[in-house]
Amino acid sequence: MIRREFLRAAAIGAGAAALPLSASGRTASAVEGFVLSKLPYGYDALEPIIDAETMTIHHTKHHQAYVDNLNKALAGKADWLAMPIEQILKKLAEVPEAIRPAVRNNGGGHWNHDFFWSIMAKPGTGGAGPGGEFLKSIDESFGSVDAMKKQFLAAATGRFGSGWAWLIRGKMKPLEIVSSPNQDNPLMGGGPRPILGIDVWEHAYYLKYRNLRAKYVEAWFGVVNWQVVGENYAKSAA
Ligand code: MN3
């Protein structure tokens, strides 16, 4: 058997019939490993809220580096390379200890950025805001959409250093807001798949907003794709 055939056989054996899907649905094969997905819009699509230069560096340098370093960490481990990234994060405790920190940081970075790109849209095209059951859950959990945004802003600005703020299904209430350091996310440790999330690493906003993280978070709501976020809400109910 040639090497490529062997790897493909190994991938199918370990990952059932399906090739692994990244968060945004791109396939990765055991041969090439994970791949940087294309953005669902142009680098300048989120202007003026997120500038094209920030988007270009963020995607082609930062996200690319997470993908490359994830592949490097998993090199030679066909069973892990064949797994969807979401599944790897859920099973992080089973990743060999020697590579677990690298998989956590870079696998988290890969999933988080795929997710982040997917929930944004050109200003004015992302829908009016939450609706239906999603809106009811927000009202029940926070009182109003504005109150939810306020709490999200507090979590995003309160996260010391680099990290993320998330809207997720809650335990005590239908929805809750949490934040995580570095490239961690709620999936690690068996939590729910996020509904909404924001990257508050300085690389996400520093060129335009400098040190003013709160200004960035407030403006960012103008590029949220509420259609996709509503779908995330529906999916997370299952
Ligand atoms: Mn980032």
mmCIF file of C-alpha atoms and ligand atoms in Angstrom:
data_model
loop_
_atom_site.group_PDB
_atom_site.id
_atom_site.type_symbol
_atom_site.label_atom_id
_atom_site.label_comp_id
_atom_site.label_asym_id
_atom_site.label_seq_id
_atom_site.Cartn_x
_atom_site.Cartn_y
_atom_site.Cartn_z
ATOM 1 C CA MET A 1 0.000 0.000 0.000
ATOM 2 C CA ILE A 2 1.401 3.396 -0.859
ATOM 3 C CA ARG A 3 1.674 5.852 1.995
ATOM 4 C CA ARG A 4 -1.238 8.003 0.900
ATOM 5 C CA GLU A 5 -3.574 5.015 0.642
ATOM 6 C CA PHE A 6 -2.475 3.862 4.053
ATOM 7 C CA LEU A 7 -3.166 7.241 5.607
ATOM 8 C CA ARG A 8 -6.567 7.449 3.980
ATOM 9 C CA ALA A 9 -7.431 3.960 5.210
ATOM 10 C CA ALA A 10 -6.289 4.928 8.669
ATOM 11 C CA ALA A 11 -8.393 8.077 8.533
ATOM 12 C CA ILE A 12 -11.523 6.213 7.496
ATOM 13 C CA GLY A 13 -10.938 3.555 10.124
ATOM 14 C CA ALA A 14 -10.627 6.079 12.916
ATOM 15 C CA GLY A 15 -13.114 8.713 11.860
ATOM 16 C CA ALA A 16 -16.030 6.559 10.665
ATOM 17 C CA ALA A 17 -16.974 7.205 7.051
ATOM 18 C CA ALA A 18 -16.888 10.970 7.078
ATOM 19 C CA LEU A 19 -13.884 13.135 6.505
ATOM 20 C CA PRO A 20 -13.418 15.592 9.351
ATOM 21 C CA LEU A 21 -15.241 18.876 9.121
ATOM 22 C CA SER A 22 -13.950 22.075 10.599
ATOM 23 C CA ALA A 23 -16.364 24.348 12.447
ATOM 24 C CA SER A 24 -17.305 26.048 9.210
ATOM 25 C CA GLY A 25 -17.693 22.799 7.325
ATOM 26 C CA ARG A 26 -14.413 22.526 5.418
ATOM 27 C CA THR A 27 -12.892 19.137 5.141
ATOM 28 C CA ALA A 28 -9.425 18.179 6.246
ATOM 29 C CA SER A 29 -7.850 14.925 5.211
ATOM 30 C CA ALA A 30 -5.432 12.888 7.245
ATOM 31 C CA VAL A 31 -2.862 13.479 4.504
ATOM 32 C CA GLU A 32 -2.822 17.264 4.483
ATOM 33 C CA GLY A 33 -4.175 17.804 7.979
ATOM 34 C CA PHE A 34 -6.279 20.825 8.844
ATOM 35 C CA VAL A 35 -6.586 23.622 6.326
ATOM 36 C CA LEU A 36 -7.251 27.338 6.680
ATOM 37 C CA SER A 37 -10.784 27.910 5.468
ATOM 38 C CA LYS A 38 -11.563 30.841 3.184
ATOM 39 C CA LEU A 39 -13.481 33.710 4.747
ATOM 40 C CA PRO A 40 -17.184 33.813 3.802
ATOM 41 C CA TYR A 41 -16.641 37.473 2.701
ATOM 42 C CA GLY A 42 -13.861 39.770 1.529
ATOM 43 C CA TYR A 43 -11.213 41.214 3.837
ATOM 44 C CA ASP A 44 -12.786 44.667 3.504
ATOM 45 C CA ALA A 45 -16.385 43.462 3.974
ATOM 46 C CA LEU A 46 -16.570 44.426 7.646
ATOM 47 C CA GLU A 47 -15.343 48.010 7.087
ATOM 48 C CA PRO A 48 -15.593 50.451 8.698
ATOM 49 C CA ILE A 49 -16.162 48.468 11.906
ATOM 50 C CA ILE A 50 -13.271 46.054 11.361
ATOM 51 C CA ASP A 51 -10.638 47.331 8.930
ATOM 52 C CA ALA A 52 -9.316 45.273 6.027
ATOM 53 C CA GLU A 53 -5.737 45.290 7.300
ATOM 54 C CA THR A 54 -6.759 43.809 10.654
ATOM 55 C CA MET A 55 -8.886 41.161 8.918
ATOM 56 C CA THR A 56 -6.075 40.245 6.510
ATOM 57 C CA ILE A 57 -3.432 39.861 9.226
ATOM 58 C CA HIS A 58 -5.869 38.123 11.553
ATOM 59 C CA HIS A 59 -6.827 35.502 8.957
ATOM 60 C CA THR A 60 -3.657 34.963 6.918
ATOM 61 C CA LYS A 61 -1.158 35.243 9.780
ATOM 62 C CA HIS A 62 -2.793 34.499 13.130
ATOM 63 C CA HIS A 63 -5.403 31.917 12.080
ATOM 64 C CA GLN A 64 -2.948 30.335 9.614
ATOM 65 C CA ALA A 65 -0.396 29.945 12.411
ATOM 66 C CA TYR A 66 -2.926 28.110 14.612
ATOM 67 C CA VAL A 67 -3.673 25.714 11.737
ATOM 68 C CA ASP A 68 0.018 25.131 10.971
ATOM 69 C CA ASN A 69 0.942 24.595 14.608
ATOM 70 C CA LEU A 70 -2.023 22.265 15.162
ATOM 71 C CA ASN A 71 -0.854 20.128 12.224
ATOM 72 C CA LYS A 72 2.690 20.188 13.568
ATOM 73 C CA ALA A 73 1.531 19.072 17.022
ATOM 74 C CA LEU A 74 -0.547 16.224 15.552
ATOM 75 C CA ALA A 75 2.010 15.137 12.937
ATOM 76 C CA GLY A 76 2.043 11.359 12.592
ATOM 77 C CA LYS A 77 -1.142 10.931 14.638
ATOM 78 C CA ALA A 78 -3.536 9.905 11.868
ATOM 79 C CA ASP A 79 -6.413 9.103 14.202
ATOM 80 C CA TRP A 80 -6.394 12.596 15.711
ATOM 81 C CA LEU A 81 -5.776 14.276 12.350
ATOM 82 C CA ALA A 82 -8.849 12.512 10.977
ATOM 83 C CA MET A 83 -11.114 13.891 13.698
ATOM 84 C CA PRO A 84 -13.243 17.040 13.351
ATOM 85 C CA ILE A 85 -11.615 19.845 15.326
ATOM 86 C CA GLU A 86 -14.719 20.207 17.512
ATOM 87 C CA GLN A 87 -14.394 16.575 18.580
ATOM 88 C CA ILE A 88 -10.709 16.983 19.386
ATOM 89 C CA LEU A 89 -11.516 19.884 21.719
ATOM 90 C CA LYS A 90 -14.231 17.861 23.459
ATOM 91 C CA LYS A 91 -11.777 15.003 23.965
ATOM 92 C CA LEU A 92 -8.848 17.203 24.948
ATOM 93 C CA ALA A 93 -8.246 15.216 28.143
ATOM 94 C CA GLU A 94 -7.494 12.150 25.979
ATOM 95 C CA VAL A 95 -4.924 13.926 23.791
ATOM 96 C CA PRO A 96 -1.417 12.663 24.662
ATOM 97 C CA GLU A 97 -0.080 14.837 27.482
ATOM 98 C CA ALA A 98 3.099 15.872 25.651
ATOM 99 C CA ILE A 99 1.133 17.610 22.886
ATOM 100 C CA ARG A 100 -1.987 18.577 24.845
ATOM 101 C CA PRO A 101 -1.000 22.221 25.517
ATOM 102 C CA ALA A 102 -0.148 22.747 21.827
ATOM 103 C CA VAL A 103 -3.414 21.119 20.734
ATOM 104 C CA ARG A 104 -5.363 23.158 23.279
ATOM 105 C CA ASN A 105 -3.866 26.478 22.172
ATOM 106 C CA ASN A 106 -3.754 25.875 18.425
ATOM 107 C CA GLY A 107 -6.796 23.622 18.081
ATOM 108 C CA GLY A 108 -8.722 26.117 20.187
ATOM 109 C CA GLY A 109 -7.361 28.915 18.029
ATOM 110 C CA HIS A 110 -8.467 27.130 14.855
ATOM 111 C CA TRP A 111 -12.002 26.360 16.056
ATOM 112 C CA ASN A 112 -12.484 29.783 17.687
ATOM 113 C CA HIS A 113 -11.498 31.681 14.550
ATOM 114 C CA ASP A 114 -13.613 29.541 12.200
ATOM 115 C CA PHE A 115 -16.509 30.248 14.555
ATOM 116 C CA PHE A 116 -15.692 33.966 14.785
ATOM 117 C CA TRP A 117 -15.575 34.427 10.983
ATOM 118 C CA SER A 118 -18.877 32.574 10.623
ATOM 119 C CA ILE A 119 -20.875 34.833 12.958
ATOM 120 C CA MET A 120 -19.932 38.118 11.283
ATOM 121 C CA ALA A 121 -21.348 39.804 8.180
ATOM 122 C CA LYS A 122 -21.077 43.047 6.235
ATOM 123 C CA PRO A 123 -22.617 45.857 8.320
ATOM 124 C CA GLY A 124 -26.341 46.120 7.682
ATOM 125 C CA THR A 125 -26.698 42.584 6.307
ATOM 126 C CA GLY A 126 -26.667 40.491 9.478
ATOM 127 C CA GLY A 127 -30.362 40.870 10.296
ATOM 128 C CA ALA A 128 -32.205 43.064 12.772
ATOM 129 C CA GLY A 129 -31.217 41.127 15.883
ATOM 130 C CA PRO A 130 -32.310 38.065 17.829
ATOM 131 C CA GLY A 131 -35.844 36.796 17.197
ATOM 132 C CA GLY A 132 -38.274 34.029 18.078
ATOM 133 C CA GLU A 133 -37.332 31.546 20.786
ATOM 134 C CA PHE A 134 -33.821 32.999 20.903
ATOM 135 C CA LEU A 135 -35.183 36.426 21.809
ATOM 136 C CA LYS A 136 -37.469 34.876 24.441
ATOM 137 C CA SER A 137 -34.474 33.097 25.990
ATOM 138 C CA ILE A 138 -32.483 36.354 26.040
ATOM 139 C CA ASP A 139 -35.356 38.215 27.710
ATOM 140 C CA GLU A 140 -35.782 35.454 30.262
ATOM 141 C CA SER A 141 -32.058 35.293 31.039
ATOM 142 C CA PHE A 142 -31.027 38.945 30.964
ATOM 143 C CA GLY A 143 -34.207 41.043 30.813
ATOM 144 C CA SER A 144 -33.544 42.481 27.353
ATOM 145 C CA VAL A 145 -31.187 42.361 24.374
ATOM 146 C CA ASP A 146 -29.540 45.565 25.605
ATOM 147 C CA ALA A 147 -28.958 44.045 29.029
ATOM 148 C CA MET A 148 -27.459 40.941 27.375
ATOM 149 C CA LYS A 149 -25.125 43.144 25.329
ATOM 150 C CA LYS A 150 -24.127 45.038 28.461
ATOM 151 C CA GLN A 151 -23.217 41.832 30.264
ATOM 152 C CA PHE A 152 -21.360 40.565 27.189
ATOM 153 C CA LEU A 153 -19.395 43.823 27.078
ATOM 154 C CA ALA A 154 -18.557 43.481 30.774
ATOM 155 C CA ALA A 155 -17.281 39.923 30.242
ATOM 156 C CA ALA A 156 -15.258 40.967 27.181
ATOM 157 C CA THR A 157 -13.653 43.973 28.846
ATOM 158 C CA GLY A 158 -13.240 42.195 32.180
ATOM 159 C CA ARG A 159 -11.188 39.362 30.675
ATOM 160 C CA PHE A 160 -7.622 40.218 31.714
ATOM 161 C CA GLY A 161 -5.136 39.836 28.867
ATOM 162 C CA SER A 162 -6.065 37.755 25.830
ATOM 163 C CA GLY A 163 -9.182 35.663 25.493
ATOM 164 C CA TRP A 164 -12.785 35.415 24.430
ATOM 165 C CA ALA A 165 -16.296 36.213 25.696
ATOM 166 C CA TRP A 166 -19.127 33.809 24.884
ATOM 167 C CA LEU A 167 -22.908 33.522 24.950
ATOM 168 C CA ILE A 168 -23.848 29.919 25.716
ATOM 169 C CA ARG A 169 -26.710 27.744 26.942
ATOM 170 C CA GLY A 170 -26.853 28.107 30.706
ATOM 171 C CA LYS A 171 -27.412 25.815 33.640
ATOM 172 C CA MET A 172 -29.373 28.131 35.911
ATOM 173 C CA LYS A 173 -30.911 30.243 33.156
ATOM 174 C CA PRO A 174 -31.579 29.485 29.476
ATOM 175 C CA LEU A 175 -28.521 31.512 28.473
ATOM 176 C CA GLU A 176 -25.404 32.764 30.189
ATOM 177 C CA ILE A 177 -22.283 34.750 29.384
ATOM 178 C CA VAL A 178 -18.819 33.482 30.200
ATOM 179 C CA SER A 179 -15.274 34.360 29.210
ATOM 180 C CA SER A 180 -12.185 32.247 28.713
ATOM 181 C CA PRO A 181 -8.438 32.967 28.625
ATOM 182 C CA ASN A 182 -6.106 32.466 25.653
ATOM 183 C CA GLN A 183 -7.752 30.246 22.987
ATOM 184 C CA ASP A 184 -9.850 28.236 25.423
ATOM 185 C CA ASN A 185 -13.571 27.852 24.798
ATOM 186 C CA PRO A 186 -16.578 26.223 26.508
ATOM 187 C CA LEU A 187 -16.274 23.029 24.414
ATOM 188 C CA MET A 188 -13.118 22.137 26.303
ATOM 189 C CA GLY A 189 -14.204 20.423 29.449
ATOM 190 C CA GLY A 190 -17.520 19.320 27.996
ATOM 191 C CA GLY A 191 -19.415 22.618 27.889
ATOM 192 C CA PRO A 192 -21.941 23.617 25.231
ATOM 193 C CA ARG A 193 -21.108 24.825 21.731
ATOM 194 C CA PRO A 194 -21.108 28.655 21.846
ATOM 195 C CA ILE A 195 -23.891 30.687 20.266
ATOM 196 C CA LEU A 196 -22.015 33.991 20.020
ATOM 197 C CA GLY A 197 -18.399 34.848 20.784
ATOM 198 C CA ILE A 198 -15.882 37.657 20.442
ATOM 199 C CA ASP A 199 -12.117 37.597 20.114
ATOM 200 C CA VAL A 200 -10.644 40.135 22.533
ATOM 201 C CA TRP A 201 -6.979 39.490 21.771
ATOM 202 C CA GLU A 202 -5.376 42.831 20.912
ATOM 203 C CA HIS A 203 -4.595 41.516 17.408
ATOM 204 C CA ALA A 204 -8.360 41.591 16.756
ATOM 205 C CA TYR A 205 -8.749 45.333 17.280
ATOM 206 C CA TYR A 206 -5.516 47.194 18.073
ATOM 207 C CA LEU A 207 -4.837 48.794 14.647
ATOM 208 C CA LYS A 208 -8.158 50.620 14.646
ATOM 209 C CA TYR A 209 -9.238 50.825 18.278
ATOM 210 C CA ARG A 210 -5.798 50.876 19.937
ATOM 211 C CA ASN A 211 -6.246 50.146 23.644
ATOM 212 C CA LEU A 212 -9.990 50.861 23.634
ATOM 213 C CA ARG A 213 -11.376 47.351 23.882
ATOM 214 C CA ALA A 214 -14.832 48.536 24.999
ATOM 215 C CA LYS A 215 -15.174 50.709 21.885
ATOM 216 C CA TYR A 216 -14.320 47.698 19.722
ATOM 217 C CA VAL A 217 -16.832 45.421 21.464
ATOM 218 C CA GLU A 218 -19.624 48.005 21.241
ATOM 219 C CA ALA A 219 -18.937 48.597 17.539
ATOM 220 C CA TRP A 220 -18.578 44.862 16.862
ATOM 221 C CA PHE A 221 -22.291 44.261 17.454
ATOM 222 C CA GLY A 222 -22.726 46.068 14.117
ATOM 223 C CA VAL A 223 -21.120 43.170 12.223
ATOM 224 C CA VAL A 224 -22.852 40.313 14.042
ATOM 225 C CA ASN A 225 -24.665 37.936 11.695
ATOM 226 C CA TRP A 226 -27.820 37.370 13.748
ATOM 227 C CA GLN A 227 -29.094 34.819 11.253
ATOM 228 C CA VAL A 228 -26.127 32.522 11.882
ATOM 229 C CA VAL A 229 -26.208 33.247 15.612
ATOM 230 C CA GLY A 230 -29.917 32.318 15.673
ATOM 231 C CA GLU A 231 -29.039 29.032 13.955
ATOM 232 C CA ASN A 232 -26.317 28.456 16.548
ATOM 233 C CA TYR A 233 -28.940 28.951 19.251
ATOM 234 C CA ALA A 234 -31.282 26.428 17.632
ATOM 235 C CA LYS A 235 -28.463 23.893 17.145
ATOM 236 C CA SER A 236 -27.283 24.231 20.733
ATOM 237 C CA ALA A 237 -30.712 23.160 21.989
ATOM 238 C CA ALA A 238 -30.240 19.633 20.669
HETATM 239 MN MN MN3 B 1 -7.684 36.130 16.996
#
